[in-house]
Amino acid sequence: MDERENVPQRPYAEVIDRLRSVDLRPTRQRLALARLLLEHGDRHITAEQLHGEAIDRGIRVSLATVYNTLHQFTSAGLLREVVVEAGRSYFDTNTSDHHHFYNETTGDLHDIPGSEVSVTSLPEPPDGSSVARVDVIVRLK
Amino acid sequence: MDERENVPQRPYAEVIDRLRSVDLRPTRQRLALARLLLEHGDRHITAEQLHGEAIDRGIRVSLATVYNTLHQFTSAGLLREVVVEAGRSYFDTNTSDHHHFYNETTGDLHDIPGSEVSVTSLPEPPDGSSVARVDVIVRLK
DNA sequence: AAAATAGTTTAGAACTGTTCTAAACTATTG
DNA sequence: CAATAGTTTAGAACAGTTCTAAACTATTTT
């Protein structure tokens, strides 16, 4: 481990800046959750799973805060909500254009890069509406 | 209205046969729900909405039976379950190949014929799994 | 660097949609 | 028409999520 004084000096700096840029105060809870979420590659996680993981790591945070934080991060564009089954929301740390494989037996959720799926949506959206997003879920068994 | 005796003689016959063919006894409740669901064109409805509609029409049926029936009809291929938002399941009377427009503001759910959407799913499904279904949800705002 | 303020966290209650339970009931079979 | 197998039901239970209002913490003001 590198012990030069400038290395561990601002370990949260990037996350702090990111939160500030979306007008969220960098509280202890948000920082800890942001690191769990954003510093471990692409993840698909539910609120309860994230809460459990935080508690396991000794992070004191309530389930309510986990829910609040996930929604705030989603509004801020740091996360994306994925709905594949009723009664459970997944939050996806990959906010780039992509779709999903969902294994209905195991519950596994995996990304499909946007470039690997082409959707030709011929019909016009009804009346005054516009397309917000196109979700493709490839359900596996 | 035509009053010839052979017209109202077997009004439920088609639905009864359909239920029998999937090994479901044609009970009063199933018949009534089947007619509400299947004799009014393509519908997207939740269990609670269907229960409310049944009650409004004077059909005595419990919410538990509505849930049971919707799941049985779905297993039998008479309905299809559509998940577009967490915490609520829609049941779709259109079981043919198609996709959906979902207006996130109004909650409106509309069919897109399968022929009007082309999905080129390049990646192979992981390991031993196979594709059960591809759902395309065009989210509107 | 306090005090004031605005925003955040929290435990627990409340709520929503759904599933379960086991007793009563109904369709079908013998 | 009795036996049986399947169905319905009210209400309890449950899972995931949201709400509440009091305590707390970060930021701004003085």
XYZ file of C-alpha atoms (C1' of nucleotides) in Angstrom:
342
model
C 0.000 0.000 0.000
C 1.315 3.429 -0.935
C 1.714 5.662 2.109
C 2.572 9.006 0.470
C 0.574 11.705 2.194
C -1.348 12.770 -0.871
C -2.833 9.390 -1.572
C -5.216 8.778 1.317
C -5.718 12.487 1.813
C -8.924 12.900 -0.231
C -10.162 9.362 -0.632
C -13.797 10.428 -0.962
C -13.089 13.486 -3.087
C -14.482 12.096 -6.310
C -17.690 10.860 -4.741
C -18.068 14.094 -2.768
C -17.756 16.152 -5.921
C -20.222 13.937 -7.687
C -22.791 14.311 -4.933
C -22.248 18.066 -4.704
C -22.743 18.382 -8.428
C -26.237 16.990 -8.029
C -27.024 19.079 -4.942
C -26.832 16.285 -2.428
C -24.908 16.934 0.748
C -22.082 14.471 1.143
C -23.257 12.893 4.354
C -21.605 9.908 5.930
C -24.451 7.654 4.787
C -24.538 8.874 1.197
C -20.790 8.622 0.868
C -20.718 5.095 2.194
C -23.599 3.988 -0.039
C -22.148 5.740 -3.061
C -18.892 3.886 -2.586
C -20.612 0.548 -2.180
C -22.616 1.202 -5.309
C -20.288 3.010 -7.597
C -16.836 1.709 -6.808
C -17.480 -1.929 -7.535
C -18.309 -2.036 -11.228
C -21.745 -2.652 -12.713
C -24.211 -3.837 -10.123
C -27.904 -4.651 -9.912
C -29.088 -4.422 -6.351
C -32.301 -3.962 -4.399
C -32.714 -1.535 -1.517
C -32.869 -4.350 0.990
C -29.786 -6.051 -0.424
C -27.824 -2.809 -0.273
C -28.968 -2.174 3.268
C -27.911 -5.673 4.264
C -24.542 -5.212 2.632
C -23.993 -1.886 4.376
C -24.889 -3.354 7.767
C -22.582 -6.310 7.133
C -19.741 -3.879 6.565
C -20.468 -2.013 9.757
C -22.016 1.024 8.094
C -24.716 2.434 10.352
C -27.544 3.426 8.050
C -31.278 2.875 8.149
C -33.345 1.166 5.496
C -35.315 4.392 5.009
C -32.112 6.217 4.171
C -31.124 3.519 1.716
C -34.450 3.973 -0.062
C -34.138 7.763 -0.003
C -30.604 7.606 -1.285
C -31.348 5.178 -4.089
C -34.165 7.395 -5.319
C -32.084 10.546 -5.044
C -29.217 8.926 -6.928
C -31.658 7.735 -9.563
C -33.143 11.217 -10.009
C -29.644 12.594 -10.248
C -28.775 10.137 -13.019
C -26.231 8.192 -10.994
C -28.399 5.085 -11.037
C -31.168 3.624 -13.117
C -34.173 1.698 -11.848
C -34.905 -1.649 -13.456
C -38.240 -3.399 -13.063
C -38.228 -7.043 -14.051
C -40.610 -8.541 -11.546
C -43.543 -7.153 -9.642
C -42.863 -6.301 -6.053
C -39.126 -5.685 -6.284
C -37.046 -2.851 -7.753
C -33.469 -3.247 -8.857
C -31.108 -0.325 -9.085
C -28.522 -0.497 -11.805
C -25.202 1.303 -11.496
C -24.785 1.183 -15.259
C -26.492 4.277 -16.617
C -25.278 3.913 -20.171
C -27.459 2.657 -23.001
C -28.050 -1.029 -22.393
C -30.639 -3.736 -21.841
C -31.012 -6.844 -19.690
C -30.995 -10.579 -19.515
C -33.212 -11.730 -16.672
C -33.148 -15.337 -15.560
C -36.613 -15.977 -14.150
C -35.459 -19.103 -12.359
C -32.397 -17.777 -10.588
C -33.254 -14.085 -10.504
C -29.927 -13.221 -12.138
C -29.877 -9.910 -13.958
C -27.146 -9.130 -16.514
C -26.455 -6.274 -18.839
C -26.656 -6.450 -22.601
C -24.738 -3.562 -24.178
C -27.008 -1.214 -26.109
C -24.915 -1.782 -29.190
C -25.843 -5.455 -29.201
C -29.592 -4.864 -29.408
C -31.367 -3.059 -32.162
C -35.002 -2.107 -31.726
C -36.907 -0.701 -34.654
C -39.902 0.853 -33.004
C -42.049 1.694 -35.957
C -45.214 3.044 -34.364
C -45.341 6.667 -33.348
C -45.906 7.294 -29.640
C -49.588 8.137 -29.054
C -50.827 11.764 -29.033
C -48.601 14.270 -27.229
C -46.220 11.759 -25.659
C -42.573 11.172 -26.444
C -40.278 8.233 -25.857
C -38.472 8.454 -22.534
C -36.650 5.146 -22.801
C -36.876 1.750 -24.416
C -36.360 -1.209 -22.122
C -35.604 -4.607 -23.562
C -35.773 -7.516 -21.150
C -34.675 -10.862 -22.484
C -36.300 -13.338 -20.126
C -34.417 -16.574 -19.676
C -35.482 -19.918 -18.285
C -82.129 -8.455 -29.958
C -82.595 -11.881 -31.514
C -84.865 -14.106 -29.419
C -84.571 -17.426 -31.287
C -84.252 -20.203 -28.720
C -80.862 -21.433 -29.868
C -79.125 -18.128 -29.361
C -79.062 -17.709 -25.579
C -79.083 -21.452 -25.041
C -75.331 -21.936 -24.518
C -74.067 -18.432 -23.894
C -71.067 -19.617 -21.845
C -70.294 -22.611 -24.018
C -67.180 -21.208 -25.603
C -65.679 -20.045 -22.329
C -66.634 -23.314 -20.622
C -64.889 -25.314 -23.306
C -61.866 -23.122 -23.065
C -61.610 -23.578 -19.305
C -62.188 -27.332 -19.560
C -59.441 -27.569 -22.139
C -56.979 -26.254 -19.568
C -58.346 -28.420 -16.739
C -60.069 -25.660 -14.834
C -63.586 -26.337 -13.624
C -66.005 -23.834 -15.053
C -67.153 -22.363 -11.782
C -69.435 -19.355 -11.540
C -66.495 -17.133 -10.563
C -64.148 -18.308 -13.316
C -66.842 -17.971 -15.940
C -67.726 -14.468 -14.890
C -64.085 -13.366 -14.747
C -63.284 -15.042 -18.043
C -66.098 -13.159 -19.711
C -65.027 -9.848 -18.210
C -61.505 -10.469 -19.361
C -61.848 -12.190 -22.668
C -65.011 -10.832 -24.215
C -64.059 -7.204 -24.277
C -61.083 -7.062 -26.606
C -57.482 -6.481 -25.558
C -57.222 -5.394 -21.953
C -54.505 -4.624 -19.432
C -55.839 -4.936 -15.939
C -54.591 -5.475 -12.393
C -56.115 -7.968 -9.981
C -57.566 -5.202 -7.866
C -59.061 -3.426 -10.873
C -60.679 -6.641 -12.087
C -62.026 -7.361 -8.632
C -63.493 -3.856 -8.442
C -65.055 -4.234 -11.842
C -66.578 -7.583 -10.931
C -68.030 -6.206 -7.711
C -69.421 -3.206 -9.588
C -71.247 -5.566 -11.895
C -72.718 -7.503 -9.018
C -70.468 -10.539 -9.395
C -69.802 -12.035 -5.968
C -66.149 -13.018 -5.980
C -63.327 -12.539 -3.510
C -60.054 -10.813 -4.210
C -58.231 -14.062 -3.423
C -60.174 -15.822 -6.149
C -59.375 -13.054 -8.610
C -55.663 -13.528 -7.882
C -55.964 -17.308 -8.117
C -57.887 -17.076 -11.351
C -55.522 -14.602 -12.984
C -52.569 -16.834 -12.190
C -54.349 -19.960 -13.374
C -55.371 -18.271 -16.617
C -51.814 -17.063 -17.065
C -50.375 -20.551 -16.540
C -52.929 -21.874 -18.983
C -51.841 -19.356 -21.603
C -55.092 -17.409 -21.626
C -53.382 -14.329 -20.212
C -49.929 -12.875 -20.026
C -48.416 -11.019 -17.096
C -46.843 -7.644 -17.786
C -44.540 -5.904 -15.335
C -43.906 -2.250 -16.067
C -43.700 -0.748 -12.609
C -42.577 -2.120 -9.289
C -45.281 -3.308 -6.960
C -48.062 -3.870 -9.481
C -48.775 -6.615 -12.013
C -50.866 -6.132 -15.113
C -52.557 -9.016 -16.855
C -52.834 -8.751 -20.600
C -55.571 -10.506 -22.529
C -53.511 -10.321 -25.681
C -51.331 -13.410 -25.704
C -50.008 -12.983 -29.220
C -46.518 -11.706 -29.980
C -46.469 -8.031 -29.076
C -44.845 -5.356 -26.951
C -45.930 -2.289 -24.997
C -46.081 1.447 -24.815
C -46.187 2.534 -21.191
C -46.952 6.135 -20.307
C -45.173 6.722 -17.010
C -47.226 9.824 -16.302
C -50.703 8.484 -16.905
C -50.069 4.783 -16.345
C -51.609 3.961 -19.748
C -50.474 0.693 -21.227
C -50.952 -0.018 -24.949
C -49.989 -2.840 -27.248
C -47.454 -2.596 -30.019
C -47.917 -5.452 -32.514
C -44.932 -7.785 -32.610
C -44.606 -7.149 -36.312
C -43.876 -3.480 -35.663
C -40.856 -4.091 -33.456
C -37.715 -5.877 -34.470
C -35.189 -6.865 -31.839
C -31.864 -8.233 -32.922
C -30.575 -9.849 -29.795
C -27.004 -10.613 -30.718
C -25.589 -11.999 -27.477
C -26.118 -15.640 -26.674
C -28.030 -16.343 -23.465
C -25.545 -17.210 -20.678
C -24.569 -20.845 -19.945
C -27.425 -23.363 -19.991
C -30.273 -20.888 -20.261
C -32.612 -20.267 -23.161
C -34.779 -17.314 -24.118
C -38.285 -17.590 -22.701
C -39.545 -14.270 -24.025
C -38.351 -10.849 -25.081
C -40.228 -7.914 -23.575
C -39.916 -4.484 -25.115
C -41.337 -1.629 -23.083
C -41.356 1.756 -24.772
C -41.623 4.171 -21.865
C -43.386 7.412 -22.662
C -43.465 10.718 -20.849
C -16.569 30.004 15.651
C -21.228 30.302 17.355
C -25.850 30.643 16.072
C -29.239 30.157 12.736
C -30.888 27.623 8.843
C -31.789 24.219 5.800
C -31.295 19.676 4.699
C -30.810 14.712 6.398
C -31.486 10.627 9.051
C -34.070 7.646 11.798
C -37.288 4.178 14.094
C -41.278 2.741 13.704
C -45.890 3.104 11.986
C -48.503 2.816 7.965
C -49.560 1.354 3.537
C -49.987 -1.352 -0.930
C -50.219 -5.258 -3.404
C -50.027 -10.057 -2.946
C -50.053 -14.744 -0.857
C -51.431 -17.969 2.615
C -54.594 -20.694 5.605
C -57.918 -23.777 6.742
C -62.778 -24.143 6.887
C -66.956 -24.007 4.047
C -68.593 -24.936 -0.314
C -69.405 -26.852 -5.212
C -68.493 -29.510 -9.377
C -67.549 -33.974 -10.892
C -67.158 -38.945 -10.397
C -68.513 -43.465 -8.999
C -76.973 -39.375 -4.492
C -72.794 -40.127 -1.855
C -67.986 -39.699 -2.104
C -64.126 -37.118 -3.801
C -61.519 -33.809 -5.547
C -61.165 -29.258 -6.587
C -62.604 -24.343 -5.474
C -63.763 -20.312 -2.894
C -63.500 -17.402 0.943
C -62.489 -14.045 4.852
C -59.136 -12.687 7.150
C -54.474 -13.066 8.702
C -49.912 -12.718 7.194
C -46.358 -11.111 4.461
C -42.933 -8.400 1.469
C -41.419 -4.361 -0.147
C -41.893 0.402 0.130
C -43.287 4.999 1.810
C -44.474 8.156 5.412
C -43.956 10.817 9.794
C -42.175 13.875 12.843
C -38.511 14.234 16.045
C -33.491 14.190 16.487
C -29.482 15.244 14.192
C -25.812 17.250 10.956
C -23.938 20.057 7.228
C -23.833 24.593 5.562
C -24.555 29.489 5.798
C -24.798 33.679 8.264
C -23.369 36.734 11.603
